[in-house]
Amino acid sequence: MTTTTNQLLLGDCLQKMNEIADSSVDLIYLDPPFFTERKHKLKNRQRTKEFSFDDIWKQESSYAEFLHQRILKMRDLLKDTGSIFVHCDKMANHIVRGVLDDVFGSEYFQSEIIWQYKRWSNAKKGLLPSHQNIYFYSKTHDFTFNKVFMPYSEATNLDQILQRRTRDKHNKSIYARDEQGSIKQADAKQGVPLSDVWDIPYLNPKARERVGYPTQKPLLLLERIIALVTNQNDLVLDPFCGSGTTCVAASLANRNYIGIDQSEDAIELSQTRLDKPVKTQSTLMQKGRKAFEQANIQALQCLANIAYNPVHRNQGIDAILVEHHHGAPVLVKVQKEAETLQQAKQLLRNAMNVKASKMGFLIRTQLAQDEHSAEAKQDTQDQDTASIIYVIETVELSIRRRYA
Amino acid sequence: MTTTTNQLLLGDCLQKMNEIADSSVDLIYLDPPFFTERKHKLKNRQRTKEFSFDDIWKQESSYAEFLHQRILKMRDLLKDTGSIFVHCDKMANHIVRGVLDDVFGSEYFQSEIIWQYKRWSNAKKGLLPSHQNIYFYSKTHDFTFNKVFMPYSEATNLDQILQRRTRDKHNKSIYARDEQGSIKQADAKQGVPLSDVWDIPYLNPKARERVGYPTQKPLLLLERIIALVTNQNDLVLDPFCGSGTTCVAASLANRNYIGIDQSEDAIELSQTRLDKPVKTQSTLMQKGRKAFEQANIQALQCLANIAYNPVHRNQGIDAILVEHHHGAPVLVKVQKEAETLQQAKQLLRNAMNVKASKMGFLIRTQLAQDEHSAEAKQDTQDQDTASIIYVIETVELSIRRRYA
DNA sequence: GAACCCGATGAATCCTCGC
DNA sequence: TGCGAGGATTCATCGGGTT
């Protein structure tokens, strides 16, 4: 049997998976639906002194049964080098784990991935839920895995890490030295293996990427999973594809895909997204939180000795000073490379209107086309609102100016 | 029955807990021993097509039974306002969760806490394990909880947070505006509620706090848990107290404690620690990770487009290139403001000797007193070691030079 | 085969040395 | 004697090799 790839199938995956050849899939990702009705049944149950596992499972059995049947079939579809990633509802992760241990075997459990994100807070008593669990099992020990390396920790003595080590006669670890007694260097290192805790921004409620599916996942999450355990032209299957994120990510990464869903709407939506994929264009999404911190280094350096709160994700403002001025916040904006001074000023002015700010600082970083225009040099006083924008230059710009 | 507090009990907690009065404990923390023998039993088990839940559990049942008996008793010991925190082994978290759901009821599940950390890596194919799970259940809905707030994330729209919000007639959340229609500023906010993902440094192998217990937890972790769900003079119980971290943390926070352990050594050790508690106080602990990042911003900026590993805490080196040269690392140093070129060169040269590096780059950022000296302009070749230092200038410096 | 040993690992602390 | 820079050391966890 040959499998037609790059298609979306409408129906229960239990049936539809029969259209896929055994041992043909490289990665299965699923976020199975979770039926919350069961939960309430538990409420009034009697606690018994004599413990039986059946008690736990009876409550969950219909769900576990549902999942078990399907995951059994999924295992057959996987190549020997294939992997499965199962996204868990927080009320059911023990059930999912139990089923996976049964079908794949606990020795093929690779990782519990924690997808961590910051989120808008709620008023709930307790801790703010800010993670989800993804279980990663491989079919065999010979699974495809593309190693990813991350930077060393800031607290690491990196120069020492690069020294070769050995053990002395007491089996104590020491640095290796050559005949002259100088330290031997280790081979080139690439960094630290990727951790099982992933800090990936939660899909912002207003993101363009969002298509209205409650459990929609960020593309970045799926892209990372796909990059980790598949290669180009491999086949990715999502048996509960929903809004189609997995398929879109696979398609963007030049992998083949098959998506299955019971809902006609889901299939239609997925197809639309596949025809014209939209990925949220935010610095945070693309480069991660670290890059976000560095993106504005220049701006922050200018402010090095002033007490300020950095502001991200706002075109008009890069920082708000801690000190207020006449009871209103003082805003700071750094001119971006692509902005003319005019544009930058207007953005800051808008922001100041919204924030009712009376004082703003605009930090120039770019030479103007017409260096002699009045606008380029003067601070701006807005007649209506009595607010003022001071224009400041970076040191570097003032040097370049003398050459202009 | 009255309970004697601030004591350590030797024995199986199943028996010893009988010495504690029912409904007298405010917090139970436990890190139950985990018997890894199970793992191997699972290995050769046949997967059966007809699915039975008993199959999953039979393997685990002796362990689950062990845990269930004890946790049942623990629930009785808890006050109605009390909570339990259970630390899980990564191979057993589904078992623990199942038992807790059974004893406490899933509606009293409050959080799965992810304790996240950085740690030395290993050769594992796959993701680097860097978290542990802690389950948090309350006995009733009326549990003690002290809200904790953390600083806002870098990606938060801080400017929006500072705007006062209200609801319109359709009960939709909107920004509050004054008579003139401009936005009202909110009062100072406390921050974001504490997340269920905790970044707490792992107990370092060299830490003096370490006492030799393999599963010893950092005091910081227990301190946070205790602060979260207990008040002064409350009673904290650890039925598997091991090295006694829980009791020490409770004692330091002016809570009462009871620790139980089967091992005489553990009890003795715990008592020693209680008499003279040691807590790690380091730069990382005190100033946090951020302190490292900001120390060196300027140097890192100069290296923007080169593949390098940043080096902290070493005067002679700011970075090591990823690529090696003639089998030796290539070192990079950025001249600091207070350093003359001579001094900078010497520091780099020393570092190169120690690291046996053949090639180094020194990035000039300062104009020399005597701009015309030969030393200022020339690269340095060391006759003895055949190593060479290339001197490079920043763009900014070369502009300033033309004015010098 | 199974049990054991051994080397590699990197985070982060302790510790020493020099001024 | 105090302090800071940076060198030294440890540990749990893998894989792989060897009894």
Tab-separated table of C-alpha atoms in Angstrom, chain B residues 172-319:
chain	number	residue	atom	x	y	z
B	172	LYS	CA	-16.540	44.116	28.052
B	173	SER	CA	-13.162	45.039	29.494
B	174	ILE	CA	-12.043	48.481	28.302
B	175	TYR	CA	-9.585	51.145	29.350
B	176	ALA	CA	-10.952	53.719	31.764
B	177	ARG	CA	-11.037	57.282	30.480
B	178	ASP	CA	-11.622	60.595	32.192
B	179	GLU	CA	-14.082	63.307	31.103
B	180	GLN	CA	-11.766	64.493	28.354
B	181	GLY	CA	-11.593	60.995	27.003
B	182	SER	CA	-7.954	60.392	27.827
B	183	ILE	CA	-6.821	57.274	29.495
B	184	LYS	CA	-6.515	57.102	33.247
B	185	GLN	CA	-3.403	55.664	34.792
B	186	ALA	CA	-3.786	52.795	37.175
B	187	ASP	CA	-2.300	52.589	40.618
B	188	ALA	CA	1.018	50.895	41.038
B	189	LYS	CA	0.689	47.189	40.320
B	190	GLN	CA	2.275	44.428	42.273
B	191	GLY	CA	3.370	42.327	39.358
B	192	VAL	CA	2.347	39.000	37.884
B	193	PRO	CA	1.020	36.209	40.107
B	194	LEU	CA	3.598	33.496	40.667
B	195	SER	CA	3.628	31.013	37.808
B	196	ASP	CA	3.554	27.235	38.224
B	197	VAL	CA	6.947	27.010	36.509
B	198	TRP	CA	9.720	27.794	38.971
B	199	ASP	CA	13.233	28.577	37.874
B	200	ILE	CA	15.290	27.679	40.926
B	201	PRO	CA	18.988	26.799	40.631
B	202	TYR	CA	19.792	23.151	41.114
B	203	LEU	CA	21.880	22.363	44.150
B	204	ASN	CA	25.383	22.606	42.724
B	205	PRO	CA	27.777	19.689	43.298
B	206	LYS	CA	30.210	22.064	44.981
B	207	ALA	CA	27.662	23.804	47.195
B	208	ARG	CA	28.438	23.729	50.884
B	209	GLU	CA	24.692	23.281	51.410
B	210	ARG	CA	25.089	19.779	50.024
B	211	VAL	CA	25.197	17.003	52.598
B	212	GLY	CA	25.567	13.955	50.412
B	213	TYR	CA	21.957	12.963	49.898
B	214	PRO	CA	21.434	12.294	46.199
B	215	THR	CA	17.898	13.691	46.144
B	216	GLN	CA	18.649	16.663	48.378
B	217	LYS	CA	16.558	19.672	47.403
B	218	PRO	CA	17.620	23.297	47.500
B	219	LEU	CA	16.416	25.188	50.552
B	220	LEU	CA	15.054	27.838	48.233
B	221	LEU	CA	12.526	25.406	46.780
B	222	LEU	CA	11.140	24.388	50.141
B	223	GLU	CA	11.163	27.944	51.408
B	224	ARG	CA	8.980	28.978	48.530
B	225	ILE	CA	6.500	26.169	49.103
B	226	ILE	CA	6.320	26.880	52.822
B	227	ALA	CA	5.834	30.608	52.275
B	228	LEU	CA	3.069	29.893	49.791
B	229	VAL	CA	0.685	27.813	51.880
B	230	THR	CA	1.597	28.289	55.535
B	231	ASN	CA	1.835	31.100	58.062
B	232	GLN	CA	4.079	31.587	61.094
B	233	ASN	CA	3.855	28.807	63.681
B	234	ASP	CA	1.998	26.498	61.321
B	235	LEU	CA	2.974	22.847	61.274
B	236	VAL	CA	4.910	21.326	58.357
B	237	LEU	CA	5.292	17.560	57.974
B	238	ASP	CA	7.769	15.679	55.784
B	239	PRO	CA	7.106	11.925	56.023
B	240	PHE	CA	10.227	11.039	53.969
B	241	CYS	CA	12.466	13.770	55.267
B	242	GLY	CA	15.811	12.392	54.089
B	243	SER	CA	18.479	14.998	54.628
B	244	GLY	CA	15.969	17.242	56.359
B	245	THR	CA	15.710	20.156	53.937
B	246	THR	CA	12.006	20.594	54.618
B	247	CYS	CA	12.514	20.780	58.366
B	248	VAL	CA	15.394	23.227	58.031
B	249	ALA	CA	13.371	25.464	55.735
B	250	ALA	CA	10.398	25.318	58.089
B	251	SER	CA	12.575	26.106	61.060
B	252	LEU	CA	14.234	29.061	59.318
B	253	ALA	CA	10.813	30.416	58.407
B	254	ASN	CA	9.495	30.116	61.972
B	255	ARG	CA	7.199	27.231	61.237
B	256	ASN	CA	6.911	24.103	63.338
B	257	TYR	CA	7.977	20.856	61.737
B	258	ILE	CA	7.920	17.113	62.044
B	259	GLY	CA	10.245	14.969	59.994
B	260	ILE	CA	10.027	11.189	59.601
B	261	ASP	CA	12.513	8.847	57.996
B	262	GLN	CA	13.272	5.144	58.099
B	263	SER	CA	17.005	5.659	58.083
B	264	GLU	CA	18.897	6.418	61.246
B	265	ASP	CA	21.533	8.255	59.236
B	266	ALA	CA	18.905	10.515	57.738
B	267	ILE	CA	17.524	11.457	61.126
B	268	GLU	CA	20.977	12.139	62.501
B	269	LEU	CA	21.931	14.213	59.498
B	270	SER	CA	18.704	16.179	59.657
B	271	GLN	CA	19.294	16.951	63.300
B	272	THR	CA	22.803	18.197	62.546
B	273	ARG	CA	21.505	20.458	59.821
B	274	LEU	CA	18.754	21.790	62.061
B	275	ASP	CA	21.308	22.697	64.677
B	276	LYS	CA	23.421	24.603	62.181
B	277	PRO	CA	21.663	25.335	58.913
B	278	VAL	CA	23.785	26.200	55.865
B	279	LYS	CA	22.307	27.985	52.904
B	280	THR	CA	24.070	28.696	49.656
B	281	GLN	CA	24.699	32.401	49.134
B	282	SER	CA	26.184	33.078	45.749
B	283	THR	CA	26.207	35.724	43.086
B	284	LEU	CA	23.697	33.735	41.118
B	285	MET	CA	21.381	33.398	44.076
B	286	GLN	CA	21.667	36.971	45.180
B	287	LYS	CA	21.779	38.913	41.961
B	288	GLY	CA	20.137	36.491	39.614
B	289	ARG	CA	20.946	35.541	36.070
B	290	LYS	CA	20.423	39.033	34.755
B	291	ALA	CA	23.523	40.282	36.543
B	292	PHE	CA	25.697	38.153	34.316
B	293	GLU	CA	24.030	39.202	31.120
B	294	GLN	CA	24.291	42.909	31.627
B	295	ALA	CA	27.858	42.935	32.839
B	296	ASN	CA	29.246	42.741	29.385
B	297	ILE	CA	26.778	44.195	26.973
B	298	GLN	CA	29.226	46.363	25.135
B	299	ALA	CA	31.643	43.572	24.449
B	300	LEU	CA	28.939	41.314	23.152
B	301	GLN	CA	27.622	43.970	20.838
B	302	CYS	CA	30.939	44.194	19.055
B	303	LEU	CA	30.666	40.531	18.185
B	304	ALA	CA	27.204	40.705	16.737
B	305	ASN	CA	27.710	38.792	13.523
B	306	ILE	CA	30.317	36.234	14.500
B	307	ALA	CA	29.690	32.727	15.761
B	308	TYR	CA	31.106	32.837	19.242
B	309	ASN	CA	30.543	31.662	22.780
B	310	PRO	CA	30.498	34.521	25.270
B	311	VAL	CA	32.873	34.176	28.199
B	312	HIS	CA	32.014	35.666	31.544
B	313	ARG	CA	34.186	36.201	34.555
B	314	ASN	CA	37.506	36.285	32.757
B	315	GLN	CA	39.381	39.551	32.323
B	316	GLY	CA	41.458	38.228	29.474
B	317	ILE	CA	38.693	36.873	27.250
B	318	ASP	CA	35.254	38.053	26.247
B	319	ALA	CA	34.498	35.322	23.782
